[in-house]
Coordinates of C-alpha atoms and ligand atoms in Angstrom, one line a residue:
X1 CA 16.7 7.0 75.7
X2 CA 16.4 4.4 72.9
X3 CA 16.9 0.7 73.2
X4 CA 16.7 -2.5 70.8
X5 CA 14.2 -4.3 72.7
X6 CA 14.3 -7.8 73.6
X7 CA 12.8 -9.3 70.1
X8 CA 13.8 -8.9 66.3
X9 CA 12.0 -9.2 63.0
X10 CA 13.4 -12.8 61.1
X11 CA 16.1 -12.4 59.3
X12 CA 15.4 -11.3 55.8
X13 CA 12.2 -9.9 56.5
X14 CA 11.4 -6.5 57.2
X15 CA 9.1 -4.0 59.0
X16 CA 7.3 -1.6 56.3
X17 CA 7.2 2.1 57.8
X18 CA 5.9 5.0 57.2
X19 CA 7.0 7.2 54.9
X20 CA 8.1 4.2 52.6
X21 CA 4.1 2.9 53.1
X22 CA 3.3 6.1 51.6
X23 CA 5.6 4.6 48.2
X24 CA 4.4 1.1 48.5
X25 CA 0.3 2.6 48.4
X26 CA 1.6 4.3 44.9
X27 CA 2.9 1.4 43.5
X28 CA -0.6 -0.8 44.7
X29 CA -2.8 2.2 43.5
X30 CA -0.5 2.8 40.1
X31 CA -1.3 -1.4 39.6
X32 CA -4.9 -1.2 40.5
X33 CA -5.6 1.1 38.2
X34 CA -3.8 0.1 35.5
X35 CA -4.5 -3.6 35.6
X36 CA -8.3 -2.8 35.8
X37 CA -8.2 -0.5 32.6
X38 CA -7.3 -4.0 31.0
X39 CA -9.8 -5.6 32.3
X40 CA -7.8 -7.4 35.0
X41 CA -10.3 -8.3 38.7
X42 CA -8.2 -8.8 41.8
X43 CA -8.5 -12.1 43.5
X44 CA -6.9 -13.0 47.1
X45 CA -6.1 -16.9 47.3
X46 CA -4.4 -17.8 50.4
X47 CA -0.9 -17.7 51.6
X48 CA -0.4 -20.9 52.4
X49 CA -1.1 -24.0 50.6
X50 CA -0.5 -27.5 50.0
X51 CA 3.3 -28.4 49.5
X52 CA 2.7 -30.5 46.1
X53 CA 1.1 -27.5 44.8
X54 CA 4.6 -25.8 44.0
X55 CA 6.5 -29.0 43.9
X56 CA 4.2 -30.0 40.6
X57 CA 4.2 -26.4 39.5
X58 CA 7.4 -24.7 40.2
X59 CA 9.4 -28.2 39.3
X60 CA 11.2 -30.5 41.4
X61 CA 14.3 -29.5 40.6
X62 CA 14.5 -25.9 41.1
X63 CA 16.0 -24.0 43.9
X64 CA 12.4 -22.6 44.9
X65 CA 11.5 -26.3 45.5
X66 CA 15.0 -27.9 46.5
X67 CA 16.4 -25.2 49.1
X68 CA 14.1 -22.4 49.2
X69 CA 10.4 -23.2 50.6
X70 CA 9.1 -22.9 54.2
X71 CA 7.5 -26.1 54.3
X72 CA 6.5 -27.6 57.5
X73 CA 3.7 -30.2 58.8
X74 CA 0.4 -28.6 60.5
X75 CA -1.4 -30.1 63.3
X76 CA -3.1 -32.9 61.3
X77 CA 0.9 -33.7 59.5
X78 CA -0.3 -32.6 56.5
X79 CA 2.5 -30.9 54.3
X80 CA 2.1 -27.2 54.1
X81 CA 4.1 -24.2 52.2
X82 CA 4.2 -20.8 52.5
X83 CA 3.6 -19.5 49.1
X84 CA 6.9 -19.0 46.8
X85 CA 5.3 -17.5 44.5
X86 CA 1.5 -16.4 43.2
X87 CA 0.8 -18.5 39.9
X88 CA 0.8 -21.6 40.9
X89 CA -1.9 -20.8 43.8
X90 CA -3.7 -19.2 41.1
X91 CA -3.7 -21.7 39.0
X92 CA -5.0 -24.2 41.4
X93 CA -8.0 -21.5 42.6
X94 CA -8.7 -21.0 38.8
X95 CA -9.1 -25.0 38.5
X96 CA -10.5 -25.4 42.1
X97 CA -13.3 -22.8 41.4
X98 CA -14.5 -23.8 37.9
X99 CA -13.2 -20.3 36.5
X100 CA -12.8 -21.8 33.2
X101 CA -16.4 -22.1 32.9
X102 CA -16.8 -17.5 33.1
X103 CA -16.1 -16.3 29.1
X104 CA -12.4 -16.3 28.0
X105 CA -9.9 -14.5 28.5
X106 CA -10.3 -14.6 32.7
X107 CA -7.4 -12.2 34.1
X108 CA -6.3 -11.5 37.6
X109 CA -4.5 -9.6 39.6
X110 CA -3.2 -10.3 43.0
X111 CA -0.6 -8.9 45.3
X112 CA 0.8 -10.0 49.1
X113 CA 3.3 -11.4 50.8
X114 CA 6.1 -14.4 48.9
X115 CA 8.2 -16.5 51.1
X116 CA 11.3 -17.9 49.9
X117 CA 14.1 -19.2 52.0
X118 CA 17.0 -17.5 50.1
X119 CA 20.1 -15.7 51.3
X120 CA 19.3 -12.3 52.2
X121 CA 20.9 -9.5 50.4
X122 CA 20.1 -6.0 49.3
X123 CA 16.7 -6.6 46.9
X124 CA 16.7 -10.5 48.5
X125 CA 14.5 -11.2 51.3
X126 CA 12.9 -14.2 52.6
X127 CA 9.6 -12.4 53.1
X128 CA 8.8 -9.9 49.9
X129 CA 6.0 -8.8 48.4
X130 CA 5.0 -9.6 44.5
X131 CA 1.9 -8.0 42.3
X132 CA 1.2 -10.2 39.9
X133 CA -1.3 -10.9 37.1
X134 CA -2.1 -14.0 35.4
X135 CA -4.5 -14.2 31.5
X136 CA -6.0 -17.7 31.3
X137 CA -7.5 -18.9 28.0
X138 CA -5.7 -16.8 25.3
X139 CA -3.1 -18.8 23.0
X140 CA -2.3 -15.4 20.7
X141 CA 0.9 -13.7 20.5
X142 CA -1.6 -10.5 21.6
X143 CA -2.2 -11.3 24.7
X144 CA 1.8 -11.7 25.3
X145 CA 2.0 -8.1 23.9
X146 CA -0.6 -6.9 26.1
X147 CA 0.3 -7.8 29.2
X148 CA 4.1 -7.0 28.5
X149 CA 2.8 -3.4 27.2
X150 CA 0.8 -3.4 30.6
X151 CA 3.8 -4.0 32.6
X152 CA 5.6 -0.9 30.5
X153 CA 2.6 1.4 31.3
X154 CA 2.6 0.6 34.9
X155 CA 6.1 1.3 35.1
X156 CA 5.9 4.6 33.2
X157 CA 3.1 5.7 35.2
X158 CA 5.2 5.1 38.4
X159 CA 8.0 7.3 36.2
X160 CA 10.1 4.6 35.7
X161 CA 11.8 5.2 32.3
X162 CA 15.2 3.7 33.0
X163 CA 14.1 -0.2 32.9
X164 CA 15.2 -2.8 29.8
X165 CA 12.9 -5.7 28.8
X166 CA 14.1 -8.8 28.0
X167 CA 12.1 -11.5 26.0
X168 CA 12.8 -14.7 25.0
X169 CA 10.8 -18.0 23.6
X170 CA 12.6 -21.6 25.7
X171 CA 9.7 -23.3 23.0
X172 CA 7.1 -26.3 23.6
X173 CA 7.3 -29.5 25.4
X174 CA 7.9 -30.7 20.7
X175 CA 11.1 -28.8 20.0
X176 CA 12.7 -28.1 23.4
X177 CA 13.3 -31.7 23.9
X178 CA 15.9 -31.3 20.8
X179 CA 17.1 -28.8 22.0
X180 CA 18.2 -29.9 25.4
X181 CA 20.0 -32.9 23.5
X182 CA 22.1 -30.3 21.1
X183 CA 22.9 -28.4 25.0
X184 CA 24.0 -31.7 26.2
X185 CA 25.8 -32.6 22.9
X186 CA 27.9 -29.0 23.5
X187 CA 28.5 -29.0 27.1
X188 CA 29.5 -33.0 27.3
X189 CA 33.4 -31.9 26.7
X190 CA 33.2 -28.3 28.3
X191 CA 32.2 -30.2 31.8
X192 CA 35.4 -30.2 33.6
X193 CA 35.1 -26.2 33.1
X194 CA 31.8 -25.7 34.6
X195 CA 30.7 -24.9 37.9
X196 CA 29.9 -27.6 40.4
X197 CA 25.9 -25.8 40.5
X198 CA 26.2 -26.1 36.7
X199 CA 27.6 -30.0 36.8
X200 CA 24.7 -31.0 38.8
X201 CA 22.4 -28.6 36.3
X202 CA 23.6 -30.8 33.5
X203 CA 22.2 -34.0 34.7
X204 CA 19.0 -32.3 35.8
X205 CA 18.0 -29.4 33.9
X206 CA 20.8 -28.2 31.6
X207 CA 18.8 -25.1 30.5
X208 CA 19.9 -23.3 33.5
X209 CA 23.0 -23.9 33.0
X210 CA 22.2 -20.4 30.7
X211 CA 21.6 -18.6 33.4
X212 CA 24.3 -19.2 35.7
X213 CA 26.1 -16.0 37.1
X214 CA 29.4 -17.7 36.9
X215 CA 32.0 -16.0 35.2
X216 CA 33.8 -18.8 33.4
X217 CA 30.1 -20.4 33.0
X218 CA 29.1 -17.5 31.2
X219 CA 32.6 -17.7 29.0
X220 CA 31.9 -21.4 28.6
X221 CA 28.4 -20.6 26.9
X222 CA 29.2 -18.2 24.4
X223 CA 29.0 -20.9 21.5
X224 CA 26.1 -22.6 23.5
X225 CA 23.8 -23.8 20.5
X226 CA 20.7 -20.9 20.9
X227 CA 17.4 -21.7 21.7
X228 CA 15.4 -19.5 19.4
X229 CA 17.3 -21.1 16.8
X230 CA 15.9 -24.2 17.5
X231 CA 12.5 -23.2 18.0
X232 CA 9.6 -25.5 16.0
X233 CA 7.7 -23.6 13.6
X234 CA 5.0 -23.0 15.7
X235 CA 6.8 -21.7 18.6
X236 CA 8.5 -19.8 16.1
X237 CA 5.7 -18.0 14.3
X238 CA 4.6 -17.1 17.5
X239 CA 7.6 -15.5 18.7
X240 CA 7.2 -13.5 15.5
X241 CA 4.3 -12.2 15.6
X242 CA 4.9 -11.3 19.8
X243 CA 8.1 -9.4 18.5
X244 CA 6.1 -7.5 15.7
X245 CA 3.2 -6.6 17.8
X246 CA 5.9 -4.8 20.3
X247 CA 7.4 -2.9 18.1
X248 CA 4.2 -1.5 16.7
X249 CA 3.3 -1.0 20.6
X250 CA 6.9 0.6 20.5
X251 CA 8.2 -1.6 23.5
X252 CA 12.3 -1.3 23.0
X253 CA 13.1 -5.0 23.9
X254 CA 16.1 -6.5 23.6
X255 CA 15.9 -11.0 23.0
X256 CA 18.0 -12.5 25.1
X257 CA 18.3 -16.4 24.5
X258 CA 19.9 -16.6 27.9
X259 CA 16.7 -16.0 29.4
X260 CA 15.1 -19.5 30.8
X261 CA 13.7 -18.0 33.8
X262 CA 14.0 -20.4 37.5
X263 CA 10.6 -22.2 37.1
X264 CA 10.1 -25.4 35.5
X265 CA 6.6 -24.0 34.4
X266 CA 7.3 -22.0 31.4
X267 CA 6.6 -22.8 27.9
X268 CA 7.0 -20.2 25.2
X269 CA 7.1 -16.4 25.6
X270 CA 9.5 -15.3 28.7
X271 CA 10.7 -11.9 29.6
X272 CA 12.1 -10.1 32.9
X273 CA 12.3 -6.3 33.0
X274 CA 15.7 -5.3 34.5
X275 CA 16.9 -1.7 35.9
X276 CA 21.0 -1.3 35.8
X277 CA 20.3 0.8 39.6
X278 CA 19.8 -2.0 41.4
X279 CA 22.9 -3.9 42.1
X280 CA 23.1 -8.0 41.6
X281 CA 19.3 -8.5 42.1
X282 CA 18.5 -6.0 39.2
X283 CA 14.5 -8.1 37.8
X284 CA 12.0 -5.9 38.9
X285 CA 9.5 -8.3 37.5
X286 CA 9.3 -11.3 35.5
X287 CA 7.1 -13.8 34.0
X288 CA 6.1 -16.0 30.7
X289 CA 3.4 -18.4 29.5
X290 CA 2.3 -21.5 30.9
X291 CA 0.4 -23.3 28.7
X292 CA 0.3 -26.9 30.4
X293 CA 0.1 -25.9 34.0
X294 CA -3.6 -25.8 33.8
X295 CA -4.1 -29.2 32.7
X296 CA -1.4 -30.0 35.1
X297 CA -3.5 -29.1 38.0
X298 CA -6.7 -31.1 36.2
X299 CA -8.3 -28.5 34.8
X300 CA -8.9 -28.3 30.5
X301 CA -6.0 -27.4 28.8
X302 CA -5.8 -23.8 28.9
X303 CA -3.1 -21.5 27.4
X304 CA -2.2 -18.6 29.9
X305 CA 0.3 -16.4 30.8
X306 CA 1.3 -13.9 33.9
X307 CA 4.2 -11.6 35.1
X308 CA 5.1 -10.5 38.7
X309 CA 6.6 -7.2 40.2
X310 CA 8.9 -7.4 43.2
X311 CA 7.8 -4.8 45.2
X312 CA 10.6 -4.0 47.3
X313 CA 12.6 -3.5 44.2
X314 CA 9.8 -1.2 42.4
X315 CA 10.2 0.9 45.8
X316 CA 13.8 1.3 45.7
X317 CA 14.1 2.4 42.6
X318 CA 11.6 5.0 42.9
X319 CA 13.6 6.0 45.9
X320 CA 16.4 6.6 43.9
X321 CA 14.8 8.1 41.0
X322 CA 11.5 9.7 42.0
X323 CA 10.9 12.7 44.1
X324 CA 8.3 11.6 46.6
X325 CA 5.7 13.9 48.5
X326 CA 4.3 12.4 51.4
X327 CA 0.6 13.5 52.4
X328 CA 0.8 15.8 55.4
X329 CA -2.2 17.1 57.4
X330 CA -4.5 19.8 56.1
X331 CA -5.1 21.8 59.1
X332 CA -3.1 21.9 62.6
X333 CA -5.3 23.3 64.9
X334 CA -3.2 25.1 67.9
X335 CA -5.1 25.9 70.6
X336 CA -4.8 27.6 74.3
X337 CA -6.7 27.8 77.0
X338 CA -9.9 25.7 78.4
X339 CA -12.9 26.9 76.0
X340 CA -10.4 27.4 73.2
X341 CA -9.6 23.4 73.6
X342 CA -13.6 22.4 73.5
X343 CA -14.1 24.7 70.4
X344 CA -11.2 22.8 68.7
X345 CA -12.5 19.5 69.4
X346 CA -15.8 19.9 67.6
X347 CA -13.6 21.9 65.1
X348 CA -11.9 18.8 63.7
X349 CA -14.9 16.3 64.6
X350 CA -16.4 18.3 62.1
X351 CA -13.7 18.5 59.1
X352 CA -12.5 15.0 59.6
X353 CA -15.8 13.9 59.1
X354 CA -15.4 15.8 55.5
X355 CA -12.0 13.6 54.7
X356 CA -9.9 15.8 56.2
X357 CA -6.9 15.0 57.7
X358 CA -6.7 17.4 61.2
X359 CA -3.9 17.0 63.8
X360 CA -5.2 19.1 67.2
X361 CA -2.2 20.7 68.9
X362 CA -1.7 19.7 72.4
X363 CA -3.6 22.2 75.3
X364 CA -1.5 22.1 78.0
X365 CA 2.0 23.5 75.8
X366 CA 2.9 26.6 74.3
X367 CA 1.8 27.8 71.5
X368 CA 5.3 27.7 70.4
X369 CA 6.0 24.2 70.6
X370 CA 2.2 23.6 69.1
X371 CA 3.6 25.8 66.4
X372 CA 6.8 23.9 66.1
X373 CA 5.3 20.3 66.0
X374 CA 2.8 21.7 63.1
X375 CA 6.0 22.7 60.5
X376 CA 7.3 19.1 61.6
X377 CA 4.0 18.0 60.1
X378 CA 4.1 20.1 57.2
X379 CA 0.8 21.2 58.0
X380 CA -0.7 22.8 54.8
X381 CA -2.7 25.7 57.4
X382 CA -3.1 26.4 61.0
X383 CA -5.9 27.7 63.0
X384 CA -4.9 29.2 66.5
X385 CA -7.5 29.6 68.6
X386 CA -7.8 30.7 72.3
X387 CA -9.6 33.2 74.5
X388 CA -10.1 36.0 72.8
X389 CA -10.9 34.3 69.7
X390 CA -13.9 32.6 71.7
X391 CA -14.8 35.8 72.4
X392 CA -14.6 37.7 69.4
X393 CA -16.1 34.6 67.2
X394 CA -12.9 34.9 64.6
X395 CA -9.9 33.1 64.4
X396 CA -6.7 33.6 63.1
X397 CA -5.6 31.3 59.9
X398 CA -2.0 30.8 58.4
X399 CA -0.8 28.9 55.5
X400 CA 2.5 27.6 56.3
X401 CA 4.3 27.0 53.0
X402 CA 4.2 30.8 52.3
X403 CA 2.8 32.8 55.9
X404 CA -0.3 33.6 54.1
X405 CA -2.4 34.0 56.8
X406 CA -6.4 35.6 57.7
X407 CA -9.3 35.8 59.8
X408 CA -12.5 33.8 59.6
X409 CA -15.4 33.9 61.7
X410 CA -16.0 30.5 63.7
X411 CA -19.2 30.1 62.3
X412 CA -18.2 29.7 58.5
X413 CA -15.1 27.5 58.9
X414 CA -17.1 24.5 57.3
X415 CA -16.7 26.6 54.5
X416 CA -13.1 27.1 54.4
X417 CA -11.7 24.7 52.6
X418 CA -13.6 24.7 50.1
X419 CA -12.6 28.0 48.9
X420 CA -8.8 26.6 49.2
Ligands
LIG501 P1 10.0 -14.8 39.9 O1 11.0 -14.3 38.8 O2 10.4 -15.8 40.7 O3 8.7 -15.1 39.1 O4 9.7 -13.5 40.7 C1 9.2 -12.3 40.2 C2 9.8 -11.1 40.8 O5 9.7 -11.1 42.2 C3 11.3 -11.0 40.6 O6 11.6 -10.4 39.3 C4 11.7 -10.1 41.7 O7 11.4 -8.7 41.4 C5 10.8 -10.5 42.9 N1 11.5 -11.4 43.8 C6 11.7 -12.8 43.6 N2 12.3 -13.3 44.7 C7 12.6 -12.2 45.5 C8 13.2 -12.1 46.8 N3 13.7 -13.2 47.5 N4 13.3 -10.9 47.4 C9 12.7 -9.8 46.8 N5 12.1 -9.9 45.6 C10 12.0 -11.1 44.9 C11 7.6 -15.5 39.7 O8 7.4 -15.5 40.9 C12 6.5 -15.9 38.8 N6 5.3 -16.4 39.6 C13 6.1 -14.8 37.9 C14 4.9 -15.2 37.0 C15 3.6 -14.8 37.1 N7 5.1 -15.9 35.9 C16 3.9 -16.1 35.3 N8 3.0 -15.4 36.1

């Protein structure tokens, strides 16, 4: 008999189950690892913080900050929000904690939950999980080709192969100022034909106006005056030298001047890494520099820059593209009988304590259905022990992927996996 129950998990957010845990403790292990062979330390700020935080951050005028945050009063009416996103948290416990102080570059890594009130699709949840890095002190073109050529291992390690990166330069606080004016200069007699999102976008932030989906906003943009033609000499150079240093790291990138990313925060290098499997919500991460945030949040000024992974998306995709083996118990032990059911006990007291995984078959059922529930396992072996094998002091073994199967005495089977 099955039934719904009585309660249900929020809409857009999800239970996590095995066997997808299984795909999730890849990715986090894959991104451990990597990130630490760069010298990236994890840090865990907390998931929820003061409301001005992302407002300052993340801009005013975004949808993160204008529709999408769970912001609510605590006890004491102080203004709280469930985290959006992970930089500008970071940013504020890199300020907070005097990390500016420890030899530069300081990297981190993070991962956890993200809360956004969005409208929930496939790949859109309100609660999803990002893993994220963020390099504070390092102005160089390098350190953008790192971290990007970081994101590109982590992804290959996982066997990802099918994903495109996108990079882009939306400039400094000196030249994008001109360039905003030449955007407003182009759309002022296209207005009638944009979107009413895009309308409102011109008054506020006209640079995303470039990344609206909108089919006739898209049309409408074609001869859009380009940012990275309009870049100062600086921002420029620097956009050079980023685009070199991938090719010799033999990152294929395509630039896309479209590119200007949903947070006010950005300065300089952006990029997003898409995968053509994944429907409408195709970035599987995302990120850029933010070279003023620091000083924002009243720290001293500090270049930096940081990229995040959706997980949820990572996951799917390796569904679809990955062949997966889940872990599966080492040793079933079947058993029959009183005596037989002690000996077992101490059997797998004894292996588990060696870090292995041992599932004890249940006493009072046939061996048949102890046999049956061990292939649902995929069981690598089985032991069957019952009366006569007490007596004899020798047990019957079996490997169940090929029905290799044995005797061992009782008194060496500490010994036999290591043989194995
Ligand atoms: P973001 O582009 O907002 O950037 O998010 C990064 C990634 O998180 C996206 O590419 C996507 O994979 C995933 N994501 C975002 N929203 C959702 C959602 N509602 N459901 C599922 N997945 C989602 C940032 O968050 C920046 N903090 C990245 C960064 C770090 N920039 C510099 N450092």
């Amino acid at each position: 008999m099955s039934s719904d129950g009585r309660y249900k998990a929020l809409k857009g957010m999800q239970d996590i189950l095995p066997p997808d845990i299984y795909i999730w403790q890849k990715v986090e292990n894959a991104a451990r690892e990597i990130f630490s062979s760069y010298g990236f330390k994890e840090i865990r700020p907390p998931v929820v913080e003061s409301t001005d935080i992302f407002v300052r951050s993340i801009g005013e005028n975004t949808d993160i900050v204008e529709k999408e945050m769970y912001t609510f009063n605590d006890k004491a009416e102080r203004s709280i929000t469930l985290r959006p996103e992970g930089t500008a948290s970071v940013v504020r416990c890199y300020v907070e904690n005097h990390l500016y102080n420890l030899p530069s570059p300081q990297k981190y890594y993070y991962s956890g939950p993200m809360f956004r009130y969005e409208r929930p699709q496939s790949g859109r949840f309100r609660q999803f999980y990002q893993i994220g890095v963020e390099s504070f002190g390092s102005p160089h073109p390098a350190m953008d080709a790192d971290i990007i050529s970081m994101l590109r291992h982590f992804l290959l390690r996982l066997g990802l192969k099918e994903v495109k990166f996108q990079v882009n330069s939306i400039g400094c606080e000196r030249c994008r100022p001109d360039y905003k004016e030449s955007l407003l200069a182009f759309f002022s007699d296209r207005l009638g034909n944009l979107c009413p999102d895009c309308r409102r976008r011109y008054g506020i932030n006209p640079l995303r106006i470039l990344d609206c989906k909108v089919e006739r906003c898209i049309e409408m943009r074609a001869d859009a005056p380009r940012i990275t033609d309009s870049l100062c000499h600086d921002c420029r150079t620097h956009f050079d030298r980023l685009l070199s240093l991938l090719g010799i790291l033999k990152v294929e990138y395509i630039v896309n001047p479209d590119m200007v990313r949903g947070l006010d925060y950005y300065t300089r290098t952006t990029f997003e890494v898409t995968s053509e499997s994944l429907g409408s919500q195709n970035a599987v991460a995302a990120g850029g520099r933010y070279d003023r945030l620091v000083k924002e949040f009243g720290g001293p000024e500090t270049p930096a820059i940081g990229f995040a992974v959706g997980m949820e998306r990572i996951v799917e995709l390796l569904k679809k593209s990955v062949r997966h083996e889940y872990p599966a118990p080492n040793l079933f032990i079947a058993n029959i009988g009183d005596p037989a059911g002690k000996k077992s006990i101490l059997i797998a007291d004894e292996l588990r304590n060696k870090g292995l995984w041992i599932e004890l078959g249940d006493n009072e059922t046939s061996l048949k259905s102890q046999m049956r529930r061990a292939d649902k396992l995929s069981a690598e072996y089985v032991f069957i022990i019952g009366d006569d094998e007490i007596n004899s002091g020798k047990l019957k073994w079996k490997r169940l992927s090929d029905s290799t199967n044995g005797e061992i005495s009782l008194s060496e089977i500490s010994s036999f996996f290591i043989n194995k």
